[in-house]
């Protein structure tokens, strides 16, 4: 789902689990190369991992977390609708990503792995958190990208045409695409428009581009550059590094805001050591921190508005736990508190809600689903059992044409 991916070996026991994992990089050349090279890379890393763990000769079921918009036609059938988050591998859009991974595994011929489920990372996170908290009914990812899922009554899933014998199912909202039809025009700024124009997918994923870690630093940089050119920062004198796109990394936002109020040591360090702005004054540091706070608070508020909407669609639940994963939420020093305050302000007053940080949710959740399917023998390649999950309602935020059940 980003520039790294993780392979996990999960062993479940009553009330406990053992988890071994390894992180692998996805180089930019593979992100933007051919689909065959991308899935061959994943298969190579799978082979490396099972060899390292001593399970190469054991037949293993695999839950595949694939954090991009899919048309989910079955537990092990997901058609890629579009790439996001900087990926643009050719020959994958419109294809079943499970088949592409299985073909790559067959090409290697050295591992015994069967892909029995494909899940969005939001769904995997919800399943992982629900293993510990039974009232977990929604999840959100705030990292390289931004997306949410929740549990809906099947009768309300107007786009779902599969088995409706179960009362509820998880809906992946793909709310990162909210606004692609112009719904966010009234709050998008010149900086949002500039970031979108220079992205790999202009005009798409507009809500995500106002929130996620892939774009947060660049939004801050666009504002800093504008104020520098207007002679409101650094006496009008920038630096070569500042003028480079994406030079102001999202981690700088978290670092700068991690200083106590009124302290600007880390901000001065970023400006001087990372951006070459050795002439930055104390007032410049104050102003840059304020810019970072505006960008991150807006991101937290927008995300909270979406979650409050999902909570309000579940009036039959007095308590709702929301599983959360992603680097922005995990590492930004104030994101949790900002979201708690804004959700409380926006959602129905009678609901008690909690934000639960997932411990490697997208990996463990996929393994849990794979374990359930392999144990129950209910693997389904035709979509008949694609609602093997829990309860909840459909979102008002994402445009219905982009929501996938």
One Martini backbone bead per residue (centre of mass of N, CA, C, O) as a GRO file, in nm:
protein
  405
    1UNK     BB    1   0.047   0.067  -0.001
    2UNK     BB    2   0.355   0.155  -0.040
    3UNK     BB    3   0.704   0.175  -0.004
    4UNK     BB    4   0.608  -0.057   0.182
    5UNK     BB    5   0.611  -0.406   0.293
    6UNK     BB    6   0.451  -0.680   0.474
    7UNK     BB    7   0.546  -0.989   0.614
    8UNK     BB    8   0.346  -1.253   0.772
    9UNK     BB    9   0.353  -1.483   1.056
   10UNK     BB   10   0.058  -1.637   1.189
   11UNK     BB   11  -0.023  -1.760   1.520
   12UNK     BB   12  -0.302  -1.906   1.664
   13UNK     BB   13  -0.451  -1.860   1.991
   14UNK     BB   14  -0.618  -1.858   2.266
   15UNK     BB   15  -0.589  -1.518   2.333
   16UNK     BB   16  -0.357  -1.542   2.107
   17UNK     BB   17  -0.040  -1.451   1.934
   18UNK     BB   18   0.198  -1.511   1.670
   19UNK     BB   19   0.443  -1.273   1.527
   20UNK     BB   20   0.610  -1.257   1.214
   21UNK     BB   21   0.824  -1.009   1.051
   22UNK     BB   22   0.883  -0.823   0.732
   23UNK     BB   23   1.041  -0.560   0.561
   24UNK     BB   24   0.980  -0.421   0.236
   25UNK     BB   25   1.068  -0.274  -0.052
   26UNK     BB   26   0.937  -0.029  -0.301
   27UNK     BB   27   1.051   0.073  -0.567
   28UNK     BB   28   0.992   0.314  -0.797
   29UNK     BB   29   1.042   0.130  -1.050
   30UNK     BB   30   0.809  -0.068  -0.958
   31UNK     BB   31   0.567   0.125  -0.916
   32UNK     BB   32   0.627   0.229  -1.247
   33UNK     BB   33   0.611  -0.026  -1.394
   34UNK     BB   34   0.529  -0.339  -1.417
   35UNK     BB   35   0.315  -0.570  -1.297
   36UNK     BB   36   0.501  -0.814  -1.314
   37UNK     BB   37   0.730  -0.690  -1.143
   38UNK     BB   38   0.569  -0.639  -0.888
   39UNK     BB   39   0.474  -0.940  -0.834
   40UNK     BB   40   0.757  -1.063  -0.841
   41UNK     BB   41   0.857  -0.909  -0.594
   42UNK     BB   42   0.657  -1.023  -0.393
   43UNK     BB   43   0.728  -1.324  -0.440
   44UNK     BB   44   1.024  -1.299  -0.358
   45UNK     BB   45   0.967  -1.207  -0.065
   46UNK     BB   46   0.805  -1.454   0.018
   47UNK     BB   47   1.032  -1.656  -0.026
   48UNK     BB   48   1.232  -1.533   0.170
   49UNK     BB   49   1.054  -1.555   0.425
   50UNK     BB   50   0.986  -1.865   0.434
   51UNK     BB   51   1.280  -1.947   0.444
   52UNK     BB   52   1.357  -1.794   0.704
   53UNK     BB   53   1.110  -1.952   0.871
   54UNK     BB   54   1.092  -2.263   0.776
   55UNK     BB   55   0.809  -2.278   0.552
   56UNK     BB   56   0.848  -2.361   0.244
   57UNK     BB   57   0.704  -2.672   0.262
   58UNK     BB   58   0.444  -2.527   0.349
   59UNK     BB   59   0.107  -2.496   0.333
   60UNK     BB   60  -0.023  -2.162   0.281
   61UNK     BB   61  -0.236  -1.920   0.378
   62UNK     BB   62  -0.334  -1.603   0.217
   63UNK     BB   63  -0.354  -1.268   0.313
   64UNK     BB   64  -0.428  -0.980   0.098
   65UNK     BB   65  -0.312  -0.665   0.124
   66UNK     BB   66  -0.482  -0.409  -0.080
   67UNK     BB   67  -0.446  -0.042  -0.094
   68UNK     BB   68  -0.674  -0.031  -0.330
   69UNK     BB   69  -0.913   0.018  -0.557
   70UNK     BB   70  -1.176  -0.221  -0.549
   71UNK     BB   71  -1.363  -0.470  -0.705
   72UNK     BB   72  -1.542  -0.678  -0.499
   73UNK     BB   73  -1.621  -1.022  -0.611
   74UNK     BB   74  -1.457  -1.160  -0.372
   75UNK     BB   75  -1.240  -1.292  -0.158
   76UNK     BB   76  -1.043  -1.370  -0.438
   77UNK     BB   77  -1.170  -1.098  -0.593
   78UNK     BB   78  -0.993  -0.809  -0.734
   79UNK     BB   79  -1.052  -0.512  -0.910
   80UNK     BB   80  -0.869  -0.272  -1.038
   81UNK     BB   81  -0.947   0.071  -1.078
   82UNK     BB   82  -0.698   0.233  -0.935
   83UNK     BB   83  -0.433   0.415  -0.877
   84UNK     BB   84  -0.236   0.517  -0.592
   85UNK     BB   85   0.022   0.657  -0.412
   86UNK     BB   86   0.229   0.655  -0.683
   87UNK     BB   87   0.115   0.436  -0.848
   88UNK     BB   88   0.187   0.285  -1.209
   89UNK     BB   89   0.141   0.000  -1.296
   90UNK     BB   90   0.123  -0.192  -1.560
   91UNK     BB   91  -0.148  -0.415  -1.625
   92UNK     BB   92  -0.373  -0.387  -1.367
   93UNK     BB   93  -0.598  -0.239  -1.453
   94UNK     BB   94  -0.880  -0.459  -1.457
   95UNK     BB   95  -0.751  -0.668  -1.264
   96UNK     BB   96  -0.682  -0.954  -1.082
   97UNK     BB   97  -0.464  -0.948  -0.819
   98UNK     BB   98  -0.460  -1.244  -0.736
   99UNK     BB   99  -0.375  -1.365  -1.006
  100UNK     BB  100  -0.108  -1.208  -1.031
  101UNK     BB  101   0.020  -1.334  -0.778
  102UNK     BB  102  -0.013  -1.634  -0.850
  103UNK     BB  103   0.156  -1.620  -1.111
  104UNK     BB  104   0.419  -1.536  -0.967
  105UNK     BB  105   0.440  -1.789  -0.789
  106UNK     BB  106   0.450  -1.991  -1.025
  107UNK     BB  107   0.703  -1.883  -1.168
  108UNK     BB  108   0.886  -1.973  -0.934
  109UNK     BB  109   0.815  -2.262  -0.781
  110UNK     BB  110   0.912  -2.236  -0.438
  111UNK     BB  111   0.609  -2.215  -0.321
  112UNK     BB  112   0.326  -2.280  -0.075
  113UNK     BB  113   0.085  -2.056  -0.185
  114UNK     BB  114  -0.250  -1.940  -0.099
  115UNK     BB  115  -0.478  -1.714  -0.220
  116UNK     BB  116  -0.786  -1.650  -0.017
  117UNK     BB  117  -0.753  -1.326   0.028
  118UNK     BB  118  -0.876  -0.989  -0.026
  119UNK     BB  119  -0.778  -0.672   0.126
  120UNK     BB  120  -0.821  -0.395   0.267
  121UNK     BB  121  -0.664  -0.215   0.512
  122UNK     BB  122  -0.920  -0.138   0.663
  123UNK     BB  123  -1.035  -0.422   0.699
  124UNK     BB  124  -0.791  -0.545   0.843
  125UNK     BB  125  -0.801  -0.351   1.084
  126UNK     BB  126  -1.079  -0.418   1.186
  127UNK     BB  127  -1.026  -0.723   1.235
  128UNK     BB  128  -0.795  -0.687   1.436
  129UNK     BB  129  -0.949  -0.515   1.650
  130UNK     BB  130  -1.191  -0.718   1.687
  131UNK     BB  131  -1.020  -0.934   1.835
  132UNK     BB  132  -1.011  -0.729   2.097
  133UNK     BB  133  -1.277  -0.549   1.994
  134UNK     BB  134  -1.612  -0.609   1.945
  135UNK     BB  135  -1.689  -0.284   1.888
  136UNK     BB  136  -1.554  -0.287   1.615
  137UNK     BB  137  -1.696  -0.082   1.323
  138UNK     BB  138  -1.429   0.074   1.238
  139UNK     BB  139  -1.186   0.223   1.003
  140UNK     BB  140  -0.862   0.397   0.970
  141UNK     BB  141  -0.634   0.545   0.735
  142UNK     BB  142  -0.328   0.748   0.824
  143UNK     BB  143  -0.102   0.791   0.570
  144UNK     BB  144  -0.013   0.787   0.266
  145UNK     BB  145  -0.309   0.744   0.293
  146UNK     BB  146  -0.686   0.764   0.283
  147UNK     BB  147  -0.921   0.557   0.470
  148UNK     BB  148  -1.243   0.378   0.508
  149UNK     BB  149  -1.443   0.163   0.721
  150UNK     BB  150  -1.757  -0.027   0.766
  151UNK     BB  151  -2.058  -0.141   0.910
  152UNK     BB  152  -2.331  -0.284   0.722
  153UNK     BB  153  -2.630  -0.318   0.606
  154UNK     BB  154  -2.718  -0.497   0.339
  155UNK     BB  155  -2.981  -0.333   0.263
  156UNK     BB  156  -2.785  -0.061   0.217
  157UNK     BB  157  -2.625  -0.207  -0.029
  158UNK     BB  158  -2.684  -0.101  -0.346
  159UNK     BB  159  -2.410  -0.232  -0.492
  160UNK     BB  160  -2.483  -0.513  -0.391
  161UNK     BB  161  -2.506  -0.859  -0.559
  162UNK     BB  162  -2.479  -1.070  -0.354
  163UNK     BB  163  -2.496  -1.227  -0.076
  164UNK     BB  164  -2.793  -1.169   0.162
  165UNK     BB  165  -2.799  -1.366   0.425
  166UNK     BB  166  -2.642  -1.161   0.565
  167UNK     BB  167  -2.686  -0.871   0.757
  168UNK     BB  168  -2.370  -0.797   0.734
  169UNK     BB  169  -2.102  -0.563   0.620
  170UNK     BB  170  -1.815  -0.458   0.478
  171UNK     BB  171  -1.724  -0.118   0.386
  172UNK     BB  172  -1.538   0.030   0.136
  173UNK     BB  173  -1.528   0.370   0.073
  174UNK     BB  174  -1.306   0.538  -0.069
  175UNK     BB  175  -1.272   0.851   0.046
  176UNK     BB  176  -1.033   0.970  -0.118
  177UNK     BB  177  -1.249   1.034  -0.369
  178UNK     BB  178  -1.366   1.258  -0.240
  179UNK     BB  179  -1.434   1.532  -0.473
  180UNK     BB  180  -1.410   1.442  -0.779
  181UNK     BB  181  -1.710   1.597  -0.833
  182UNK     BB  182  -1.680   1.888  -0.653
  183UNK     BB  183  -1.756   1.878  -0.334
  184UNK     BB  184  -1.467   2.046  -0.237
  185UNK     BB  185  -1.444   2.333  -0.366
  186UNK     BB  186  -1.518   2.522  -0.107
  187UNK     BB  187  -1.221   2.418   0.049
  188UNK     BB  188  -1.023   2.451  -0.163
  189UNK     BB  189  -0.704   2.550  -0.235
  190UNK     BB  190  -0.432   2.659  -0.403
  191UNK     BB  191  -0.255   2.433  -0.278
  192UNK     BB  192  -0.425   2.191  -0.359
  193UNK     BB  193  -0.416   2.246  -0.665
  194UNK     BB  194  -0.107   2.223  -0.693
  195UNK     BB  195  -0.070   1.937  -0.587
  196UNK     BB  196  -0.258   1.803  -0.791
  197UNK     BB  197  -0.124   1.898  -1.059
  198UNK     BB  198   0.167   1.747  -0.962
  199UNK     BB  199   0.051   1.480  -0.975
  200UNK     BB  200  -0.010   1.151  -1.096
  201UNK     BB  201  -0.349   1.216  -1.029
  202UNK     BB  202  -0.527   1.433  -1.152
  203UNK     BB  203  -0.852   1.476  -1.001
  204UNK     BB  204  -0.770   1.264  -0.777
  205UNK     BB  205  -0.794   1.209  -0.449
  206UNK     BB  206  -0.873   1.484  -0.290
  207UNK     BB  207  -0.913   1.412   0.007
  208UNK     BB  208  -0.639   1.273   0.048
  209UNK     BB  209  -0.468   1.538  -0.032
  210UNK     BB  210  -0.570   1.683   0.253
  211UNK     BB  211  -0.431   1.446   0.461
  212UNK     BB  212  -0.197   1.280   0.379
  213UNK     BB  213   0.143   1.196   0.393
  214UNK     BB  214   0.211   1.243   0.089
  215UNK     BB  215   0.099   1.574   0.112
  216UNK     BB  216   0.145   1.746   0.371
  217UNK     BB  217   0.430   1.862   0.323
  218UNK     BB  218   0.366   1.997   0.047
  219UNK     BB  219   0.156   2.192   0.150
  220UNK     BB  220   0.346   2.343   0.338
  221UNK     BB  221   0.549   2.427   0.120
  222UNK     BB  222   0.361   2.598  -0.056
  223UNK     BB  223   0.311   2.810   0.164
  224UNK     BB  224   0.603   2.890   0.224
  225UNK     BB  225   0.670   2.985  -0.063
  226UNK     BB  226   0.457   3.205  -0.086
  227UNK     BB  227   0.557   3.372   0.167
  228UNK     BB  228   0.839   3.417   0.056
  229UNK     BB  229   0.759   3.570  -0.207
  230UNK     BB  230   0.597   3.785  -0.011
  231UNK     BB  231   0.800   3.852   0.233
  232UNK     BB  232   0.703   3.678   0.513
  233UNK     BB  233   0.963   3.499   0.472
  234UNK     BB  234   1.303   3.515   0.497
  235UNK     BB  235   1.308   3.797   0.351
  236UNK     BB  236   1.251   3.646   0.063
  237UNK     BB  237   1.468   3.406   0.120
  238UNK     BB  238   1.540   3.113   0.012
  239UNK     BB  239   1.596   2.783  -0.132
  240UNK     BB  240   1.668   2.523  -0.327
  241UNK     BB  241   1.526   2.310  -0.153
  242UNK     BB  242   1.250   2.452  -0.107
  243UNK     BB  243   1.187   2.449  -0.433
  244UNK     BB  244   1.146   2.150  -0.401
  245UNK     BB  245   0.955   1.901  -0.448
  246UNK     BB  246   0.902   1.738  -0.143
  247UNK     BB  247   1.123   1.854   0.065
  248UNK     BB  248   0.885   1.876   0.268
  249UNK     BB  249   0.834   1.660   0.492
  250UNK     BB  250   0.602   1.514   0.693
  251UNK     BB  251   0.795   1.464   0.935
  252UNK     BB  252   0.840   1.766   0.994
  253UNK     BB  253   0.567   1.826   1.114
  254UNK     BB  254   0.598   1.640   1.361
  255UNK     BB  255   0.859   1.756   1.471
  256UNK     BB  256   0.774   2.054   1.508
  257UNK     BB  257   0.514   1.973   1.698
  258UNK     BB  258   0.685   1.829   1.940
  259UNK     BB  259   0.726   2.078   2.060
  260UNK     BB  260   0.669   2.282   2.282
  261UNK     BB  261   0.513   2.546   2.356
  262UNK     BB  262   0.740   2.802   2.247
  263UNK     BB  263   0.917   2.588   2.099
  264UNK     BB  264   1.185   2.584   1.812
  265UNK     BB  265   1.418   2.378   1.769
  266UNK     BB  266   1.315   2.180   1.542
  267UNK     BB  267   1.251   2.394   1.337
  268UNK     BB  268   1.534   2.510   1.307
  269UNK     BB  269   1.661   2.241   1.221
  270UNK     BB  270   1.503   2.203   0.960
  271UNK     BB  271   1.568   2.474   0.820
  272UNK     BB  272   1.884   2.440   0.829
  273UNK     BB  273   1.952   2.121   0.775
  274UNK     BB  274   1.724   2.053   0.541
  275UNK     BB  275   1.682   2.359   0.380
  276UNK     BB  276   1.911   2.591   0.407
  277UNK     BB  277   1.793   2.813   0.639
  278UNK     BB  278   2.021   2.993   0.810
  279UNK     BB  279   1.844   3.281   0.819
  280UNK     BB  280   1.642   3.200   1.015
  281UNK     BB  281   1.420   3.313   1.233
  282UNK     BB  282   1.223   3.306   1.504
  283UNK     BB  283   0.968   3.401   1.350
  284UNK     BB  284   0.984   3.189   1.130
  285UNK     BB  285   0.942   2.948   1.318
  286UNK     BB  286   0.666   3.031   1.418
  287UNK     BB  287   0.527   3.034   1.135
  288UNK     BB  288   0.589   2.744   1.044
  289UNK     BB  289   0.442   2.606   1.271
  290UNK     BB  290   0.165   2.725   1.207
  291UNK     BB  291   0.139   2.594   0.931
  292UNK     BB  292   0.153   2.302   1.029
  293UNK     BB  293  -0.097   2.323   1.215
  294UNK     BB  294  -0.302   2.386   0.993
  295UNK     BB  295  -0.263   2.132   0.820
  296UNK     BB  296  -0.308   1.911   1.046
  297UNK     BB  297  -0.582   2.006   1.152
  298UNK     BB  298  -0.739   1.980   0.891
  299UNK     BB  299  -0.692   1.679   0.856
  300UNK     BB  300  -0.827   1.592   1.123
  301UNK     BB  301  -1.105   1.723   1.066
  302UNK     BB  302  -1.179   1.570   0.806
  303UNK     BB  303  -1.158   1.288   0.924
  304UNK     BB  304  -1.367   1.336   1.151
  305UNK     BB  305  -1.613   1.392   0.973
  306UNK     BB  306  -1.626   1.110   0.854
  307UNK     BB  307  -1.651   0.950   1.124
  308UNK     BB  308  -1.905   1.090   1.231
  309UNK     BB  309  -2.083   0.987   1.003
  310UNK     BB  310  -2.053   0.684   1.065
  311UNK     BB  311  -2.158   0.692   1.354
  312UNK     BB  312  -2.444   0.815   1.274
  313UNK     BB  313  -2.508   0.536   1.108
  314UNK     BB  314  -2.501   0.390   1.424
  315UNK     BB  315  -2.754   0.414   1.642
  316UNK     BB  316  -2.756   0.101   1.755
  317UNK     BB  317  -2.474   0.197   1.881
  318UNK     BB  318  -2.338   0.304   2.186
  319UNK     BB  319  -2.062   0.171   2.089
  320UNK     BB  320  -1.741   0.275   1.927
  321UNK     BB  321  -1.474   0.129   1.765
  322UNK     BB  322  -1.176   0.269   1.609
  323UNK     BB  323  -0.958   0.172   1.388
  324UNK     BB  324  -0.602   0.265   1.370
  325UNK     BB  325  -0.380   0.359   1.100
  326UNK     BB  326  -0.075   0.508   1.042
  327UNK     BB  327   0.179   0.744   1.039
  328UNK     BB  328   0.032   1.002   1.116
  329UNK     BB  329  -0.115   0.899   1.368
  330UNK     BB  330   0.136   0.763   1.508
  331UNK     BB  331   0.353   1.035   1.491
  332UNK     BB  332   0.170   1.251   1.557
  333UNK     BB  333   0.138   1.428   1.857
  334UNK     BB  334  -0.196   1.541   1.800
  335UNK     BB  335  -0.403   1.375   1.631
  336UNK     BB  336  -0.573   1.228   1.837
  337UNK     BB  337  -0.683   1.476   1.996
  338UNK     BB  338  -0.809   1.620   1.755
  339UNK     BB  339  -1.009   1.393   1.684
  340UNK     BB  340  -1.161   1.359   1.947
  341UNK     BB  341  -1.273   1.650   1.958
  342UNK     BB  342  -1.417   1.659   1.675
  343UNK     BB  343  -1.600   1.414   1.696
  344UNK     BB  344  -1.751   1.506   1.948
  345UNK     BB  345  -1.868   1.763   1.808
  346UNK     BB  346  -2.015   1.599   1.551
  347UNK     BB  347  -2.145   1.376   1.694
  348UNK     BB  348  -2.347   1.198   1.861
  349UNK     BB  349  -2.394   1.232   2.207
  350UNK     BB  350  -2.470   0.912   2.280
  351UNK     BB  351  -2.183   0.832   2.186
  352UNK     BB  352  -1.930   0.596   2.247
  353UNK     BB  353  -1.589   0.650   2.166
  354UNK     BB  354  -1.291   0.494   2.009
  355UNK     BB  355  -0.942   0.508   1.954
  356UNK     BB  356  -0.753   0.238   1.797
  357UNK     BB  357  -0.445   0.128   1.787
  358UNK     BB  358  -0.293  -0.060   1.562
  359UNK     BB  359  -0.116  -0.371   1.559
  360UNK     BB  360  -0.063  -0.442   1.264
  361UNK     BB  361  -0.350  -0.468   1.121
  362UNK     BB  362  -0.323  -0.540   0.811
  363UNK     BB  363  -0.176  -0.809   0.865
  364UNK     BB  364  -0.336  -0.956   1.088
  365UNK     BB  365  -0.617  -0.936   0.956
  366UNK     BB  366  -0.552  -1.109   0.706
  367UNK     BB  367  -0.478  -1.362   0.869
  368UNK     BB  368  -0.750  -1.400   1.008
  369UNK     BB  369  -0.915  -1.444   0.753
  370UNK     BB  370  -0.754  -1.684   0.646
  371UNK     BB  371  -0.810  -1.864   0.894
  372UNK     BB  372  -1.117  -1.872   0.879
  373UNK     BB  373  -1.138  -1.990   0.593
  374UNK     BB  374  -0.961  -2.248   0.631
  375UNK     BB  375  -1.130  -2.362   0.869
  376UNK     BB  376  -1.429  -2.346   0.728
  377UNK     BB  377  -1.421  -2.389   0.406
  378UNK     BB  378  -1.529  -2.083   0.264
  379UNK     BB  379  -1.411  -2.055   0.006
  380UNK     BB  380  -1.458  -1.783  -0.250
  381UNK     BB  381  -1.449  -1.704  -0.606
  382UNK     BB  382  -1.771  -1.575  -0.654
  383UNK     BB  383  -1.892  -1.392  -0.401
  384UNK     BB  384  -2.082  -1.556  -0.187
  385UNK     BB  385  -1.884  -1.470   0.090
  386UNK     BB  386  -1.805  -1.143   0.113
  387UNK     BB  387  -1.969  -1.125   0.419
  388UNK     BB  388  -1.755  -1.234   0.669
  389UNK     BB  389  -1.839  -1.039   0.920
  390UNK     BB  390  -1.995  -0.760   1.049
  391UNK     BB  391  -2.119  -0.439   1.167
  392UNK     BB  392  -2.297  -0.156   0.963
  393UNK     BB  393  -2.293   0.165   0.782
  394UNK     BB  394  -2.315   0.405   0.530
  395UNK     BB  395  -2.152   0.661   0.374
  396UNK     BB  396  -2.162   1.011   0.306
  397UNK     BB  397  -1.892   1.095   0.186
  398UNK     BB  398  -1.868   0.897  -0.031
  399UNK     BB  399  -1.920   0.842  -0.343
  400UNK     BB  400  -2.119   0.594  -0.462
  401UNK     BB  401  -1.951   0.533  -0.730
  402UNK     BB  402  -1.684   0.450  -0.538
  403UNK     BB  403  -1.810   0.247  -0.376
  404UNK     BB  404  -1.717  -0.068  -0.222
  405UNK     BB  405  -1.826  -0.404  -0.127
   0.00000   0.00000   0.00000
